[in-house]
Short mmCIF file of C-alpha atoms and ligand atoms in Angstrom, two decimals:
data_model
loop_
_atom_site.label_atom_id
_atom_site.label_comp_id
_atom_site.label_asym_id
_atom_site.label_seq_id
_atom_site.Cartn_x
_atom_site.Cartn_y
_atom_site.Cartn_z
CA UNK A 1387 20.89 12.46 -12.82
CA UNK A 1388 23.90 11.34 -10.86
CA UNK A 1389 25.50 14.39 -9.26
CA UNK A 1390 28.77 14.76 -7.36
CA UNK A 1391 29.19 17.84 -5.20
CA UNK A 1392 32.71 18.82 -4.18
CA UNK A 1393 33.03 21.03 -1.11
CA UNK A 1394 36.60 20.79 0.10
CA UNK A 1395 36.48 22.79 3.35
CA UNK A 1396 32.75 23.16 3.92
CA UNK A 1397 31.21 19.88 4.99
CA UNK A 1398 27.43 19.73 4.97
CA UNK A 1399 27.73 17.89 8.30
CA UNK A 1400 29.81 20.56 10.13
CA UNK A 1401 28.61 22.79 12.97
CA UNK A 1402 28.20 26.39 11.80
CA UNK A 1403 29.53 29.73 12.98
CA UNK A 1404 33.27 28.95 13.17
CA UNK A 1405 35.77 30.90 11.07
CA UNK A 1406 35.45 28.62 8.04
CA UNK A 1407 31.94 27.20 8.55
CA UNK A 1408 29.02 29.28 7.33
CA UNK A 1409 26.92 29.80 4.25
CA UNK A 1410 28.73 27.36 1.98
CA UNK A 1411 28.09 24.49 4.38
CA UNK A 1412 24.39 25.38 4.49
CA UNK A 1413 24.23 25.82 0.72
CA UNK A 1414 25.84 22.48 -0.08
CA UNK A 1415 23.75 20.63 2.52
CA UNK A 1416 20.41 22.12 1.48
CA UNK A 1417 20.96 22.14 -2.28
CA UNK A 1418 22.11 18.51 -2.19
CA UNK A 1419 19.10 17.46 -0.15
CA UNK A 1420 16.67 19.37 -2.37
CA UNK A 1421 18.21 17.77 -5.50
CA UNK A 1422 18.00 14.34 -3.86
CA UNK A 1423 14.34 14.98 -3.09
CA UNK A 1424 13.80 15.81 -6.77
CA UNK A 1425 14.94 12.29 -7.55
CA UNK A 1426 18.65 12.76 -8.28
CA UNK A 1427 21.41 10.66 -6.73
CA UNK A 1428 23.78 13.03 -4.97
CA UNK A 1429 27.18 12.37 -3.41
CA UNK A 1430 29.00 15.16 -1.55
CA UNK A 1431 32.81 14.87 -1.37
CA UNK A 1432 34.47 16.80 1.43
CA UNK A 1433 37.89 16.67 3.09
CA UNK A 1434 38.33 14.39 6.09
CA UNK A 1435 39.35 16.69 8.96
CA UNK A 1436 38.86 14.27 11.85
CA UNK A 1437 40.02 10.64 12.11
CA UNK A 1438 36.76 9.71 13.83
CA UNK A 1439 34.68 10.54 10.73
CA UNK A 1440 33.23 7.51 8.94
CA UNK A 1441 34.13 7.09 5.25
CA UNK A 1442 30.54 7.52 4.15
CA UNK A 1443 27.45 8.97 5.81
CA UNK A 1444 24.05 8.48 4.19
CA UNK A 1445 21.80 11.35 5.23
CA UNK A 1446 18.90 10.62 2.87
CA UNK A 1447 18.00 7.64 0.66
CA UNK A 1448 19.53 9.48 -2.33
CA UNK A 1449 22.19 11.56 -0.56
CA UNK A 1450 25.55 10.47 0.77
CA UNK A 1451 28.52 12.42 2.20
CA UNK A 1452 31.95 10.92 1.49
CA UNK A 1453 34.99 11.96 3.53
CA UNK A 1454 38.11 11.90 1.36
CA UNK A 1455 41.55 11.87 2.93
CA UNK A 1456 43.38 14.79 1.33
CA UNK A 1457 46.05 16.42 3.44
CA UNK A 1458 46.34 16.26 7.24
CA UNK A 1459 43.41 14.59 8.99
CA UNK A 1460 42.64 17.56 11.20
CA UNK A 1461 41.17 21.03 10.84
CA UNK A 1462 43.29 23.08 8.43
CA UNK A 1463 42.38 26.71 7.61
CA UNK A 1464 40.88 26.81 4.13
CA UNK A 1465 43.57 29.16 2.86
CA UNK A 1466 46.14 26.38 3.38
CA UNK A 1467 44.27 23.65 1.54
CA UNK A 1468 45.41 24.27 -2.05
CA UNK A 1469 48.26 21.69 -2.01
CA UNK A 1470 45.77 18.91 -1.27
CA UNK A 1471 43.36 19.41 -4.16
CA UNK A 1472 45.16 16.85 -6.34
CA UNK A 1473 44.72 14.25 -3.61
CA UNK A 1474 41.06 15.21 -3.28
CA UNK A 1475 40.56 14.72 -7.04
CA UNK A 1476 42.27 11.30 -6.82
CA UNK A 1477 39.93 10.24 -4.02
CA UNK A 1478 36.89 11.38 -6.00
CA UNK A 1479 37.97 9.56 -9.17
CA UNK A 1480 38.67 6.42 -7.16
CA UNK A 1481 35.20 6.57 -5.64
CA UNK A 1482 33.61 7.09 -9.07
CA UNK A 1483 35.33 3.95 -10.37
CA UNK A 1484 33.76 2.87 -13.65
CA UNK A 1485 30.63 4.93 -13.05
CA UNK A 1486 31.27 8.65 -12.97
CA UNK A 1487 28.31 10.96 -12.44
CA UNK A 1488 26.62 13.10 -15.13
CA UNK A 1489 27.61 16.27 -13.28
CA UNK A 1490 30.39 17.25 -10.89
CA UNK A 1491 29.62 20.54 -9.15
CA UNK A 1492 32.51 22.37 -7.45
CA UNK A 1493 31.82 24.72 -4.56
CA UNK A 1494 34.51 27.40 -3.93
CA UNK A 1495 37.45 27.83 -6.26
CA UNK A 1496 39.62 25.07 -4.80
CA UNK A 1497 36.85 22.48 -5.10
CA UNK A 1498 36.53 23.69 -8.70
CA UNK A 1499 40.16 22.68 -9.27
CA UNK A 1500 39.50 19.22 -7.83
CA UNK A 1501 36.27 18.88 -9.85
CA UNK A 1502 38.00 19.85 -13.11
CA UNK A 1503 40.89 17.51 -12.37
CA UNK A 1504 38.56 14.60 -11.59
CA UNK A 1505 36.48 15.27 -14.73
CA UNK A 1506 39.64 15.48 -16.86
CA UNK A 1507 40.79 12.08 -15.59
CA UNK A 1508 37.38 10.59 -16.22
CA UNK A 1509 37.18 12.07 -19.74
CA UNK A 1510 40.61 10.66 -20.52
CA UNK A 1511 39.15 7.23 -19.78
CA UNK A 1512 36.27 7.93 -22.16
CA UNK A 1513 33.75 8.66 -19.43
CA UNK A 1514 32.56 12.27 -19.80
CA UNK A 1515 31.42 14.35 -16.84
CA UNK A 1516 30.16 17.95 -17.04
CA UNK A 1517 31.72 20.42 -14.61
CA UNK A 1518 29.57 23.06 -12.92
CA UNK A 1519 31.12 25.67 -10.66
CA UNK A 1520 29.71 27.85 -7.89
CA UNK A 1521 32.34 30.16 -6.40
CA UNK A 1522 30.49 31.33 -3.24
CA UNK A 1523 33.19 34.02 -2.90
CA UNK A 1524 35.62 35.52 -5.39
CA UNK A 1525 39.27 36.25 -4.77
CA UNK A 1526 39.10 39.49 -6.78
CA UNK A 1527 36.40 40.87 -4.48
CA UNK A 1528 38.17 39.66 -1.34
CA UNK A 1529 41.44 41.25 -2.44
CA UNK A 1530 39.66 44.54 -3.24
CA UNK A 1531 38.17 44.74 0.25
CA UNK A 1532 40.77 43.05 2.42
CA UNK A 1533 43.98 44.10 0.64
CA UNK A 1534 47.02 42.93 2.58
CA UNK A 1535 44.83 41.17 5.16
CA UNK A 1536 43.69 38.66 2.54
CA UNK A 1537 45.34 35.36 3.45
CA UNK A 1538 44.28 33.52 0.27
CA UNK A 1539 47.07 31.71 -1.58
CA UNK A 1540 48.83 34.01 -4.06
CA UNK A 1541 47.78 31.74 -6.95
CA UNK A 1542 44.10 32.25 -6.20
CA UNK A 1543 43.25 34.97 -8.71
CA UNK A 1544 44.85 33.18 -11.65
CA UNK A 1545 43.53 29.74 -10.76
CA UNK A 1546 40.06 31.04 -9.95
CA UNK A 1547 39.76 32.71 -13.36
CA UNK A 1548 40.99 29.48 -14.96
CA UNK A 1549 38.32 27.49 -13.11
CA UNK A 1550 35.65 29.97 -14.27
CA UNK A 1551 36.77 29.77 -17.88
CA UNK A 1552 37.23 25.98 -17.91
CA UNK A 1553 34.01 24.86 -16.20
CA UNK A 1554 31.22 23.86 -18.55
CA UNK A 1555 28.90 26.19 -16.68
CA UNK A 1556 29.22 28.63 -13.77
CA UNK A 1557 26.30 29.15 -11.42
CA UNK A 1558 26.43 32.65 -9.91
CA UNK A 1559 24.38 33.36 -6.79
CA UNK A 1560 23.58 37.02 -7.51
CA UNK A 1561 23.70 39.66 -10.24
CA UNK A 1562 26.72 41.39 -8.69
CA UNK A 1563 28.70 38.16 -9.09
CA UNK A 1564 27.74 37.97 -12.79
CA UNK A 1565 29.54 41.28 -13.41
CA UNK A 1566 32.60 40.08 -11.51
CA UNK A 1567 32.67 36.84 -13.52
CA UNK A 1568 32.52 38.79 -16.78
CA UNK A 1569 35.48 40.88 -15.63
CA UNK A 1570 37.35 37.60 -14.98
CA UNK A 1571 36.82 36.53 -18.59
CA UNK A 1572 34.05 33.97 -17.99
CA UNK A 1573 31.81 34.00 -21.09
CA UNK A 1574 28.35 35.34 -20.20
CA UNK A 1575 26.63 32.59 -22.19
CA UNK A 1576 27.99 29.99 -19.78
CA UNK A 1577 26.78 31.72 -16.60
CA UNK A 1578 23.46 30.85 -14.94
CA UNK A 1579 22.04 32.42 -11.79
CA UNK A 1580 20.69 30.35 -8.93
CA UNK A 1581 20.71 32.15 -5.59
CA UNK A 1582 21.16 30.54 -2.20
CA UNK A 1583 17.96 29.49 -0.53
CA UNK A 1584 16.52 29.05 2.91
CA UNK A 1585 14.85 26.18 4.75
CA UNK A 1586 11.30 27.57 4.77
CA UNK A 1587 10.06 24.75 7.00
CA UNK A 1588 12.57 25.53 9.77
CA UNK A 1589 12.66 29.33 9.40
CA UNK A 1590 9.04 30.49 9.75
CA UNK A 1591 7.35 33.46 11.43
CA UNK A 1592 5.35 31.06 13.63
CA UNK A 1593 6.99 29.50 16.63
CA UNK A 1594 8.70 30.44 19.85
CA UNK A 1595 10.78 33.61 20.18
CA UNK A 1596 13.41 34.14 22.87
CA UNK A 1597 12.59 36.60 25.64
CA UNK A 1598 14.34 39.96 25.54
CA UNK A 1599 15.96 41.78 28.43
CA UNK A 1600 15.08 45.22 26.98
CA UNK A 1601 12.12 46.62 25.04
CA UNK A 1602 13.85 46.11 21.69
CA UNK A 1603 16.38 43.69 20.29
CA UNK A 1604 18.66 43.71 17.26
CA UNK A 1605 20.34 40.49 16.15
CA UNK A 1606 23.43 40.10 13.96
CA UNK A 1607 24.52 36.64 12.85
CA UNK A 1608 27.76 35.60 11.20
CA UNK A 1609 31.17 34.06 11.48
CA UNK A 1610 33.24 36.28 13.76
CA UNK A 1611 35.56 37.63 11.09
CA UNK A 1612 36.19 41.37 10.66
CA UNK A 1613 34.57 41.61 7.22
CA UNK A 1614 31.19 40.69 8.72
CA UNK A 1615 31.17 44.19 10.26
CA UNK A 1616 29.95 43.27 13.76
CA UNK A 1617 32.03 46.19 15.06
CA UNK A 1618 29.95 48.54 12.90
CA UNK A 1619 26.78 47.32 14.59
CA UNK A 1620 28.34 47.91 18.02
CA UNK A 1621 29.23 51.43 16.87
CA UNK A 1622 25.61 51.83 15.75
CA UNK A 1623 24.55 50.97 19.33
CA UNK A 1624 26.57 53.97 20.50
CA UNK A 1625 24.96 56.16 17.83
CA UNK A 1626 21.53 54.89 18.90
CA UNK A 1627 22.28 55.81 22.52
CA UNK A 1628 23.29 59.27 21.28
CA UNK A 1629 19.86 59.48 19.64
CA UNK A 1630 18.38 58.75 23.07
CA UNK A 1631 17.62 55.06 22.42
CA UNK A 1632 18.99 52.98 25.26
CA UNK A 1633 16.13 50.48 25.22
CA UNK A 1634 17.71 48.38 22.44
CA UNK A 1635 19.92 45.33 23.05
CA UNK A 1636 22.21 43.77 20.47
CA UNK A 1637 22.78 40.02 20.30
CA UNK A 1638 25.75 38.96 18.18
CA UNK A 1639 25.55 35.31 17.13
CA UNK A 1640 28.49 33.33 15.79
CA UNK A 1641 32.04 32.44 16.71
CA UNK A 1642 33.30 29.69 18.92
CA UNK A 1643 31.02 26.95 20.16
CA UNK A 1644 31.19 27.64 23.89
CA UNK A 1645 31.51 30.70 26.09
CA UNK A 1646 34.94 29.58 27.33
CA UNK A 1647 36.15 29.17 23.74
CA UNK A 1648 34.76 32.63 23.02
CA UNK A 1649 37.13 33.97 25.71
CA UNK A 1650 40.02 32.75 23.54
CA UNK A 1651 38.65 34.17 20.30
CA UNK A 1652 40.60 37.35 19.40
CA UNK A 1653 37.74 38.78 17.32
CA UNK A 1654 35.29 38.22 20.18
CA UNK A 1655 37.71 39.96 22.52
CA UNK A 1656 38.09 42.88 20.10
CA UNK A 1657 34.30 43.28 19.87
CA UNK A 1658 33.87 43.07 23.64
CA UNK A 1659 36.59 45.69 24.21
CA UNK A 1660 34.96 47.97 21.66
CA UNK A 1661 31.58 47.70 23.39
CA UNK A 1662 33.25 48.58 26.71
CA UNK A 1663 35.09 51.54 25.15
CA UNK A 1664 31.90 52.87 23.62
CA UNK A 1665 29.95 52.47 26.88
CA UNK A 1666 27.41 49.99 25.45
CA UNK A 1667 28.75 46.74 26.95
CA UNK A 1668 25.66 46.41 29.18
CA UNK A 1669 23.48 45.88 26.13
CA UNK A 1670 25.74 43.97 23.73
CA UNK A 1671 25.66 40.19 24.16
CA UNK A 1672 28.14 37.92 22.38
CA UNK A 1673 26.26 34.64 22.07
CA UNK A 1674 28.86 32.45 20.37
CA UNK A 1675 27.66 29.67 18.13
CA UNK A 1676 23.92 29.01 17.97
CA UNK A 1677 22.63 25.73 16.49
CA UNK A 1678 20.34 25.56 13.47
CA UNK A 1679 17.50 24.34 15.67
CA UNK A 1680 17.77 27.34 18.01
CA UNK A 1681 18.34 29.96 15.31
CA UNK A 1682 14.68 30.66 14.35
CA UNK A 1683 13.75 31.53 17.96
CA UNK A 1684 16.74 33.89 18.14
CA UNK A 1685 15.83 35.60 14.86
CA UNK A 1686 12.15 35.89 15.83
CA UNK A 1687 13.17 37.69 19.02
CA UNK A 1688 14.56 40.59 16.96
CA UNK A 1689 12.86 43.83 15.88
CA UNK A 1690 15.37 43.77 13.04
CA UNK A 1691 18.28 41.62 11.92
CA UNK A 1692 21.27 43.74 10.94
CA UNK A 1693 23.74 42.55 8.30
CA UNK A 1694 26.59 45.05 8.01
CA UNK A 1695 29.38 43.29 6.07
CA UNK A 1696 32.03 45.22 4.11
CA UNK A 1697 31.11 42.94 1.23
CA UNK A 1698 28.96 39.83 0.94
CA UNK A 1699 29.11 37.27 -1.87
CA UNK A 1700 25.53 36.23 -1.08
CA UNK A 1701 24.45 36.25 2.57
CA UNK A 1702 21.99 33.59 3.74
CA UNK A 1703 21.23 35.25 7.08
CA UNK A 1704 18.95 37.96 5.59
CA UNK A 1705 16.89 35.22 3.94
CA UNK A 1706 16.59 33.38 7.25
CA UNK A 1707 15.46 36.60 8.94
CA UNK A 1708 12.92 37.36 6.23
CA UNK A 1709 11.63 33.78 6.39
CA UNK A 1710 10.97 34.44 10.10
CA UNK A 1711 9.06 37.62 9.20
CA UNK A 1712 11.75 39.93 10.58
CA UNK A 1713 12.83 43.14 8.76
CA UNK A 1714 16.46 43.32 7.66
CA UNK A 1715 18.82 46.27 7.81
CA UNK A 1716 21.47 45.42 5.24
CA UNK A 1717 24.56 47.07 3.81
CA UNK A 1718 23.88 47.56 0.09
CA UNK A 1719 26.61 45.20 -1.08
CA UNK A 1720 26.86 41.95 -3.10
CA UNK A 1721 23.96 39.55 -2.77
CA UNK A 1722 22.20 41.76 -0.20
CA UNK A 1723 21.29 44.15 -3.01
CA UNK A 1724 19.21 41.36 -4.64
CA UNK A 1725 17.69 39.77 -1.56
CA UNK A 1726 16.65 42.76 0.56
CA UNK A 1727 14.27 45.22 -1.11
CA UNK A 1728 14.75 48.69 0.32
CA UNK A 1729 11.59 50.05 1.93
CA UNK A 1730 9.75 46.81 1.26
CA UNK A 1731 11.43 43.97 3.19
CA UNK A 1732 13.90 46.09 5.15
CA UNK A 1733 16.29 48.98 4.65
CA UNK A 1734 19.55 49.28 2.78
CA UNK A 1735 22.32 51.34 4.30
CA UNK A 1736 25.65 52.38 2.78
CA UNK A 1737 28.50 50.01 3.68
CA UNK A 1738 30.59 50.83 6.76
CA UNK A 1739 28.21 53.51 8.02
CA UNK A 1740 27.25 53.03 11.72
CA UNK A 1741 25.20 56.27 11.79
CA UNK A 1742 23.07 55.01 8.89
CA UNK A 1743 22.61 51.63 10.63
CA UNK A 1744 21.52 53.43 13.81
CA UNK A 1745 19.05 55.60 11.88
CA UNK A 1746 17.56 52.54 10.17
CA UNK A 1747 17.21 50.67 13.48
CA UNK A 1748 15.66 53.72 15.07
CA UNK A 1749 13.10 54.00 12.23
CA UNK A 1750 12.15 50.34 12.52
CA UNK A 1751 11.83 50.14 16.31
CA UNK A 1752 9.97 53.47 16.30
CA UNK A 1753 7.25 52.26 13.92
CA UNK A 1754 6.10 48.77 14.90
CA UNK A 1755 3.21 48.63 12.40
CA UNK A 1756 5.54 49.46 9.50
CA UNK A 1757 8.10 47.00 10.84
CA UNK A 1758 5.43 44.27 10.77
CA UNK A 1759 4.65 45.15 7.15
CA UNK A 1760 8.34 44.90 6.23
CA UNK A 1761 8.51 41.52 7.95
CA UNK A 1762 5.37 40.22 6.21
CA UNK A 1763 6.60 41.31 2.79
CA UNK A 1764 10.00 39.73 3.45
CA UNK A 1765 8.30 36.47 4.41
CA UNK A 1766 6.24 36.46 1.20
CA UNK A 1767 9.33 37.27 -0.91
CA UNK A 1768 11.30 34.40 0.57
CA UNK A 1769 8.46 31.91 0.20
CA UNK A 1770 8.00 32.90 -3.45
CA UNK A 1771 11.65 32.99 -4.50
CA UNK A 1772 14.08 31.38 -2.13
CA UNK A 1773 12.84 27.94 -1.08
CA UNK A 1774 15.51 25.29 -1.65
CA UNK A 1775 13.15 23.33 -3.89
CA UNK A 1776 12.96 26.36 -6.18
CA UNK A 1777 16.75 26.85 -6.06
CA UNK A 1778 17.28 23.16 -6.83
CA UNK A 1779 15.01 23.51 -9.87
CA UNK A 1780 17.05 26.52 -11.07
CA UNK A 1781 20.31 24.61 -10.51
CA UNK A 1782 18.93 21.60 -12.36
CA UNK A 1783 18.32 23.88 -15.36
CA UNK A 1784 22.01 24.82 -15.33
CA UNK A 1785 22.95 21.11 -15.23
CA UNK A 1786 20.56 20.45 -18.08
CA UNK A 1787 22.07 23.31 -20.13
CA UNK A 1788 25.58 21.89 -19.61
CA UNK A 1789 24.48 18.43 -20.70
CA UNK A 1790 22.67 19.80 -23.73
CA UNK A 1791 25.64 22.00 -24.74
CA UNK A 1792 27.94 19.01 -24.45
CA UNK A 1793 25.73 16.68 -26.43
CA UNK A 1794 26.73 17.51 -30.04
CA UNK A 1795 30.43 17.75 -29.23
CA UNK A 1796 31.52 14.14 -29.41
CA UNK A 1797 30.73 10.53 -28.71
CA UNK A 1798 28.54 11.62 -25.85
CA UNK A 1799 25.55 9.43 -26.34
CA UNK A 1800 25.15 9.04 -22.61
CA UNK A 1801 25.18 12.78 -22.06
CA UNK A 1802 22.74 13.35 -24.89
CA UNK A 1803 20.33 10.79 -23.55
CA UNK A 1804 20.66 12.23 -20.04
CA UNK A 1805 19.74 15.67 -21.42
CA UNK A 1806 16.83 14.21 -23.37
CA UNK A 1807 15.67 12.27 -20.35
CA UNK A 1808 15.47 15.54 -18.45
CA UNK A 1809 13.75 17.42 -21.28
CA UNK A 1810 11.10 14.77 -21.62
CA UNK A 1811 10.31 15.01 -17.91
CA UNK A 1812 10.16 18.81 -17.82
CA UNK A 1813 13.40 19.02 -15.87
CA UNK A 1814 12.56 16.39 -13.25
CA UNK A 1815 14.85 13.42 -13.00
CA UNK A 1816 13.39 10.01 -13.64
N1 UDP B 2239 25.07 30.19 11.47
C1 UDP B 2239 24.62 29.32 12.43
N2 UDP B 2239 25.10 29.48 13.72
C2 UDP B 2239 25.97 30.44 14.05
C3 UDP B 2239 26.41 31.33 13.06
C4 UDP B 2239 25.95 31.18 11.76
O1 UDP B 2239 23.80 28.43 12.17
O2 UDP B 2239 26.33 30.52 15.22
C5 UDP B 2239 24.57 30.03 10.08
C6 UDP B 2239 23.61 31.14 9.65
O3 UDP B 2239 22.32 30.94 10.21
C7 UDP B 2239 23.67 31.00 8.13
C8 UDP B 2239 25.14 30.64 7.91
O4 UDP B 2239 25.64 30.11 9.14
O5 UDP B 2239 22.84 29.95 7.70
C9 UDP B 2239 25.95 31.86 7.50
O6 UDP B 2239 25.72 32.09 6.15
P1 UDP B 2239 25.98 33.49 5.42
O7 UDP B 2239 25.76 33.26 3.96
O8 UDP B 2239 25.13 34.55 6.03
O9 UDP B 2239 27.49 33.86 5.73
P2 UDP B 2239 28.89 33.15 5.39
O10 UDP B 2239 29.27 32.40 6.60
O11 UDP B 2239 28.68 32.24 4.21
O12 UDP B 2239 29.84 34.25 5.06
#
């Protein structure tokens, strides 16, 4: 199949850990590569945010990233990108020329708008393209949790529901999202589930682990935004000290790329001040951004990885921790309910509950043999369910379903034969 991915703000080539660079970048990069390795031709369209970027970057024989000029050629917060989606669609259609792909897959609601727009233009020229949508995060959920702090454009809720209802198929990443999509009016019959995955060759239990300064270490990884709940983990450090455990250090990973930039990051400053206030600053380390290559050694150094978000559309970090054989303490929200199995691969805690986080950490560091069991089971779960090759196969099924559904509708001989081609190869592209 020929597949176009649209990821307006989240380039697969970007460094991770900044305010707008996290799971979606990883998802688009890894899914695209896994699909390319299954024999599909994949092009990722993302917004040009730096004049130095080349027009096209080939990262694999079957995978190319195309930078489309849409809006100012500099970093723009994602919540300000809506006005440029028309331009992005134009750039995509221009690149397709006479040969549009079989599938255009939008990532995030704004990319969905550009994908639908591009497909509409192509259909109008008699060249059909099926539109698949993955939201990664939903405005309804964000609004519920962030209220007035939500900086999304006011049109988001209406446009997002429109994208969900107009796409030929929506790929949800977890069961929680399926319920939300239903509430938005997306017909259940057009929703597939394909979770996010993890690079099981990079994230493994075997390999170097960083040294610790104390007997035990907890690691939390995420963009430094309030909803990731890093402050709750710092509060848990205080609660742990009150339980008599001062032999645990907390490493918080994410945020600006360098320690000087971290000094200018208001969220980093807020977290640091909180640690000082609570008297735990001597054992809370703000690491800033850590590269992909270094991340496994950081995760392996932990007794447990703590994920304490207020809400979490999916959450790739727990998978990375489990792939490294490390137990996860996770707030029981969103995708974390599916990925972490309570008492088996880690522990669930109620959201926004530092005392519960502290109790869970205390249980895990107090029972190393049990902690090892949790880590081993997590590793096996990830290997069995969350490799990107498996996720790509699930996603391919959603593509196939869209092509098959479209086949009887019109003069879609090409679509029909693409669907048949896939059926006859058991889902593998020729
Ligand atoms: N990440 C990273 N370096 C950092 C911070 C984060 O490589 O300094 C990666 C992390 O390992 C994970 C992704 O960014 O792969 C975050 O994904 P997740 O789904 O957990 O959160 P999101 O950012 O999508 O909310």
